[in-house]
PDB file of C-alpha atoms in Angstrom:
ATOM      1  CA  UNK A  19      30.789-143.245-248.641  1.00 88.00           C
ATOM      2  CA  UNK A  20      33.857-141.807-250.361  1.00 88.00           C
ATOM      3  CA  UNK A  21      32.462-138.315-249.954  1.00 91.00           C
ATOM      4  CA  UNK A  22      32.013-138.887-246.208  1.00 91.00           C
ATOM      5  CA  UNK A  23      35.587-140.144-245.797  1.00 89.00           C
ATOM      6  CA  UNK A  24      36.828-137.178-247.791  1.00 89.00           C
ATOM      7  CA  UNK A  25      34.902-134.730-245.557  1.00 88.00           C
ATOM      8  CA  UNK A  26      36.257-136.348-242.409  1.00 85.00           C
ATOM      9  CA  UNK A  27      39.826-136.231-243.701  1.00 87.00           C
ATOM     10  CA  UNK A  28      39.382-132.556-244.669  1.00 86.00           C
ATOM     11  CA  UNK A  29      38.024-131.803-241.204  1.00 82.00           C
ATOM     12  CA  UNK A  30      40.937-133.549-239.499  1.00 80.00           C
ATOM     13  CA  UNK A  31      43.363-131.771-241.797  1.00 81.00           C
ATOM     14  CA  UNK A  32      41.784-128.341-241.122  1.00 82.00           C
ATOM     15  CA  UNK A  33      40.903-128.893-237.437  1.00 80.00           C
ATOM     16  CA  UNK A  34      43.017-127.316-234.729  1.00 85.00           C
ATOM     17  CA  UNK A  35      45.487-129.701-233.136  1.00 86.00           C
ATOM     18  CA  UNK A  36      45.088-128.585-229.498  1.00 89.00           C
ATOM     19  CA  UNK A  37      41.905-130.638-228.725  1.00 87.00           C
ATOM     20  CA  UNK A  38      43.614-133.837-229.861  1.00 86.00           C
ATOM     21  CA  UNK A  39      46.725-132.957-227.879  1.00 92.00           C
ATOM     22  CA  UNK A  40      44.606-132.281-224.789  1.00 95.00           C
ATOM     23  CA  UNK A  41      42.730-135.558-225.222  1.00 94.00           C
ATOM     24  CA  UNK A  42      46.003-137.445-225.575  1.00 96.00           C
ATOM     25  CA  UNK A  43      47.410-135.764-222.478  1.00 97.00           C
ATOM     26  CA  UNK A  44      44.306-136.651-220.450  1.00 97.00           C
ATOM     27  CA  UNK A  45      44.535-140.273-221.600  1.00 97.00           C
ATOM     28  CA  UNK A  46      48.251-140.510-220.718  1.00 97.00           C
ATOM     29  CA  UNK A  47      47.638-138.997-217.263  1.00 97.00           C
ATOM     30  CA  UNK A  48      44.693-141.352-216.679  1.00 97.00           C
ATOM     31  CA  UNK A  49      46.718-144.424-217.603  1.00 97.00           C
ATOM     32  CA  UNK A  50      49.600-143.200-215.436  1.00 97.00           C
ATOM     33  CA  UNK A  51      47.355-142.715-212.409  1.00 97.00           C
ATOM     34  CA  UNK A  52      45.858-146.170-212.950  1.00 96.00           C
ATOM     35  CA  UNK A  53      49.325-147.756-213.078  1.00 97.00           C
ATOM     36  CA  UNK A  54      50.393-145.934-209.911  1.00 96.00           C
ATOM     37  CA  UNK A  55      47.214-146.998-208.067  1.00 94.00           C
ATOM     38  CA  UNK A  56      47.708-150.582-209.187  1.00 94.00           C
ATOM     39  CA  UNK A  57      51.272-150.572-207.814  1.00 96.00           C
ATOM     40  CA  UNK A  58      50.150-148.977-204.547  1.00 95.00           C
ATOM     41  CA  UNK A  59      47.376-151.558-204.152  1.00 95.00           C
ATOM     42  CA  UNK A  60      49.779-154.426-204.901  1.00 95.00           C
ATOM     43  CA  UNK A  61      52.206-153.012-202.329  1.00 96.00           C
ATOM     44  CA  UNK A  62      49.440-152.717-199.738  1.00 95.00           C
ATOM     45  CA  UNK A  63      48.344-156.315-200.322  1.00 95.00           C
ATOM     46  CA  UNK A  64      51.924-157.586-200.079  1.00 96.00           C
ATOM     47  CA  UNK A  65      52.531-155.552-196.905  1.00 96.00           C
ATOM     48  CA  UNK A  66      49.278-156.774-195.328  1.00 96.00           C
ATOM     49  CA  UNK A  67      49.991-160.425-196.064  1.00 95.00           C
ATOM     50  CA  UNK A  68      53.621-160.259-194.972  1.00 95.00           C
ATOM     51  CA  UNK A  69      52.825-158.446-191.719  1.00 96.00           C
ATOM     52  CA  UNK A  70      50.118-160.943-190.775  1.00 94.00           C
ATOM     53  CA  UNK A  71      52.319-163.921-191.601  1.00 94.00           C
ATOM     54  CA  UNK A  72      55.449-162.511-189.914  1.00 94.00           C
ATOM     55  CA  UNK A  73      53.829-161.133-186.770  1.00 94.00           C
ATOM     56  CA  UNK A  74      51.668-164.196-186.228  1.00 93.00           C
ATOM     57  CA  UNK A  75      54.334-166.792-186.962  1.00 92.00           C
ATOM     58  CA  UNK A  76      53.747-169.788-184.745  1.00 90.00           C
ATOM     59  CA  UNK A  77      50.086-168.857-184.360  1.00 90.00           C
ATOM     60  CA  UNK A  78      48.934-168.853-187.969  1.00 90.00           C
ATOM     61  CA  UNK A  79      48.428-170.772-190.293  1.00 87.00           C
ATOM     62  CA  UNK A  80      49.647-173.677-188.161  1.00 87.00           C
ATOM     63  CA  UNK A  81      49.867-173.327-184.420  1.00 86.00           C
ATOM     64  CA  UNK A  82      53.346-174.427-183.418  1.00 88.00           C
ATOM     65  CA  UNK A  83      53.877-172.275-180.337  1.00 89.00           C
ATOM     66  CA  UNK A  84      50.788-170.883-178.640  1.00 88.00           C
ATOM     67  CA  UNK A  85      51.640-168.324-175.946  1.00 89.00           C
ATOM     68  CA  UNK A  86      50.584-168.832-172.342  1.00 86.00           C
ATOM     69  CA  UNK A  87      49.258-165.272-172.266  1.00 88.00           C
ATOM     70  CA  UNK A  88      47.794-164.272-175.639  1.00 88.00           C
ATOM     71  CA  UNK A  89      47.123-160.695-174.516  1.00 90.00           C
ATOM     72  CA  UNK A  90      50.744-160.077-173.512  1.00 92.00           C
ATOM     73  CA  UNK A  91      51.974-161.742-176.709  1.00 92.00           C
ATOM     74  CA  UNK A  92      49.684-159.739-178.988  1.00 93.00           C
ATOM     75  CA  UNK A  93      50.045-156.344-177.300  1.00 93.00           C
ATOM     76  CA  UNK A  94      53.287-155.308-179.090  1.00 94.00           C
ATOM     77  CA  UNK A  95      52.062-156.810-182.376  1.00 95.00           C
ATOM     78  CA  UNK A  96      48.669-155.109-182.566  1.00 95.00           C
ATOM     79  CA  UNK A  97      49.974-151.662-183.648  1.00 96.00           C
ATOM     80  CA  UNK A  98      51.861-153.203-186.576  1.00 96.00           C
ATOM     81  CA  UNK A  99      48.854-155.298-187.562  1.00 96.00           C
ATOM     82  CA  UNK A 100      46.607-152.232-187.246  1.00 97.00           C
ATOM     83  CA  UNK A 101      48.918-150.287-189.561  1.00 97.00           C
ATOM     84  CA  UNK A 102      48.656-153.020-192.198  1.00 96.00           C
ATOM     85  CA  UNK A 103      44.872-153.025-191.736  1.00 96.00           C
ATOM     86  CA  UNK A 104      44.711-149.252-192.263  1.00 96.00           C
ATOM     87  CA  UNK A 105      46.909-149.374-195.374  1.00 96.00           C
ATOM     88  CA  UNK A 106      44.764-152.037-197.032  1.00 96.00           C
ATOM     89  CA  UNK A 107      41.504-150.358-195.988  1.00 95.00           C
ATOM     90  CA  UNK A 108      42.143-147.613-198.549  1.00 94.00           C
ATOM     91  CA  UNK A 109      41.778-150.188-201.344  1.00 94.00           C
ATOM     92  CA  UNK A 110      38.840-152.248-200.070  1.00 95.00           C
ATOM     93  CA  UNK A 111      35.736-151.730-202.243  1.00 94.00           C
ATOM     94  CA  UNK A 112      33.017-149.669-200.558  1.00 95.00           C
ATOM     95  CA  UNK A 113      30.532-152.559-200.518  1.00 95.00           C
ATOM     96  CA  UNK A 114      33.012-154.703-198.492  1.00 95.00           C
ATOM     97  CA  UNK A 115      34.303-152.006-196.168  1.00 95.00           C
ATOM     98  CA  UNK A 116      31.779-152.578-193.374  1.00 96.00           C
ATOM     99  CA  UNK A 117      32.477-156.329-193.217  1.00 96.00           C
ATOM    100  CA  UNK A 118      36.229-155.653-193.312  1.00 96.00           C
ATOM    101  CA  UNK A 119      35.963-153.247-190.376  1.00 96.00           C
ATOM    102  CA  UNK A 120      33.768-155.683-188.428  1.00 96.00           C
ATOM    103  CA  UNK A 121      36.240-158.531-189.032  1.00 96.00           C
ATOM    104  CA  UNK A 122      39.113-156.354-187.812  1.00 96.00           C
ATOM    105  CA  UNK A 123      37.201-155.208-184.722  1.00 96.00           C
ATOM    106  CA  UNK A 124      36.403-158.812-183.766  1.00 95.00           C
ATOM    107  CA  UNK A 125      40.039-159.829-184.228  1.00 95.00           C
ATOM    108  CA  UNK A 126      41.312-156.770-182.341  1.00 95.00           C
ATOM    109  CA  UNK A 127      38.972-157.333-179.391  1.00 94.00           C
ATOM    110  CA  UNK A 128      39.844-161.032-179.268  1.00 93.00           C
ATOM    111  CA  UNK A 129      43.582-160.351-179.382  1.00 91.00           C
ATOM    112  CA  UNK A 130      43.362-157.485-176.898  1.00 91.00           C
ATOM    113  CA  UNK A 131      41.269-159.441-174.405  1.00 88.00           C
ATOM    114  CA  UNK A 132      42.616-162.921-175.126  1.00 79.00           C
ATOM    115  CA  UNK A 133      39.171-164.348-175.797  1.00 72.00           C
ATOM    116  CA  UNK A 134      37.816-163.174-172.432  1.00 65.00           C
ATOM    117  CA  UNK A 135      34.669-161.613-173.749  1.00 56.00           C
ATOM    118  CA  UNK A 136      31.075-162.202-172.909  1.00 44.00           C
ATOM    119  CA  UNK A 137      28.553-161.290-175.560  1.00 43.00           C
ATOM    120  CA  UNK A 138      25.609-159.126-174.684  1.00 37.00           C
ATOM    121  CA  UNK A 139      27.185-157.168-171.862  1.00 40.00           C
ATOM    122  CA  UNK A 140      26.320-153.485-171.890  1.00 42.00           C
ATOM    123  CA  UNK A 141      29.280-151.131-172.001  1.00 47.00           C
ATOM    124  CA  UNK A 142      31.718-153.685-173.342  1.00 49.00           C
ATOM    125  CA  UNK A 143      34.576-152.684-171.012  1.00 49.00           C
ATOM    126  CA  UNK A 144      37.294-155.224-170.302  1.00 47.00           C
ATOM    127  CA  UNK A 145      36.687-155.013-166.555  1.00 41.00           C
ATOM    128  CA  UNK A 146      33.025-156.003-167.082  1.00 38.00           C
ATOM    129  CA  UNK A 147      33.916-159.352-168.606  1.00 40.00           C
ATOM    130  CA  UNK A 148      33.398-162.177-166.131  1.00 34.00           C
ATOM    131  CA  UNK A 149      33.264-165.161-168.512  1.00 39.00           C
ATOM    132  CA  UNK A 150      35.832-167.898-168.053  1.00 43.00           C
ATOM    133  CA  UNK A 151      38.662-167.958-170.540  1.00 48.00           C
ATOM    134  CA  UNK A 152      38.128-170.188-173.566  1.00 50.00           C
ATOM    135  CA  UNK A 153      39.964-173.442-173.552  1.00 81.00           C
ATOM    136  CA  UNK A 154      43.255-173.206-175.394  1.00 82.00           C
ATOM    137  CA  UNK A 155      41.982-175.300-178.311  1.00 84.00           C
ATOM    138  CA  UNK A 156      38.856-173.163-178.736  1.00 87.00           C
ATOM    139  CA  UNK A 157      40.970-170.047-178.455  1.00 88.00           C
ATOM    140  CA  UNK A 158      43.323-171.272-181.192  1.00 89.00           C
ATOM    141  CA  UNK A 159      40.464-172.208-183.512  1.00 91.00           C
ATOM    142  CA  UNK A 160      38.728-168.872-183.029  1.00 91.00           C
ATOM    143  CA  UNK A 161      41.966-166.963-183.525  1.00 92.00           C
ATOM    144  CA  UNK A 162      42.847-168.821-186.721  1.00 92.00           C
ATOM    145  CA  UNK A 163      39.346-168.368-188.102  1.00 94.00           C
ATOM    146  CA  UNK A 164      39.495-164.603-187.483  1.00 95.00           C
ATOM    147  CA  UNK A 165      42.899-164.291-189.165  1.00 95.00           C
ATOM    148  CA  UNK A 166      41.668-166.333-192.129  1.00 95.00           C
ATOM    149  CA  UNK A 167      38.677-164.023-192.526  1.00 95.00           C
ATOM    150  CA  UNK A 168      40.973-160.986-192.509  1.00 95.00           C
ATOM    151  CA  UNK A 169      43.355-162.490-195.058  1.00 94.00           C
ATOM    152  CA  UNK A 170      40.504-163.341-197.458  1.00 94.00           C
ATOM    153  CA  UNK A 171      40.181-159.642-198.314  1.00 93.00           C
ATOM    154  CA  UNK A 172      43.503-159.681-200.160  1.00 93.00           C
ATOM    155  CA  UNK A 173      42.531-162.566-202.450  1.00 90.00           C
ATOM    156  CA  UNK A 174      40.401-160.316-204.677  1.00 88.00           C
ATOM    157  CA  UNK A 175      43.480-158.247-205.532  1.00 88.00           C
ATOM    158  CA  UNK A 176      45.718-161.208-206.361  1.00 84.00           C
ATOM    159  CA  UNK A 177      43.766-162.296-209.445  1.00 74.00           C
TER     160      UNK A 177
END
């Protein structure tokens, strides 16, 4: 065993230094990129949560002031919410991305149409919808459930 240790120490002593320097540089760059990505992901999660809680104040998590016209109320807020959605989408794991997109699309359609959607209609245009508007209580419950589903995606990053 002593002979082996002696051979290894001779090799390290006689070996060129550049491969070890290169390996060290690659490790430092890798750790640096990981730290930067972690900070970016944390920023995206914080932005997503804050936007949803600030833009939907009074509607979520507790309904204190439900608007008479949800579509008119949500119209100026949807671009900001969409931006937060897009920022976080870059960090969602691939196996969850489809469900995340589906959850957003359901929320977006509900907010854009105010719950005036009828399932199973071909085309899916807003002018094709003839269903009566959901009662306000049903509308609130559906809205809160959709927002809760969207906010669940940030929980995996907060651990």
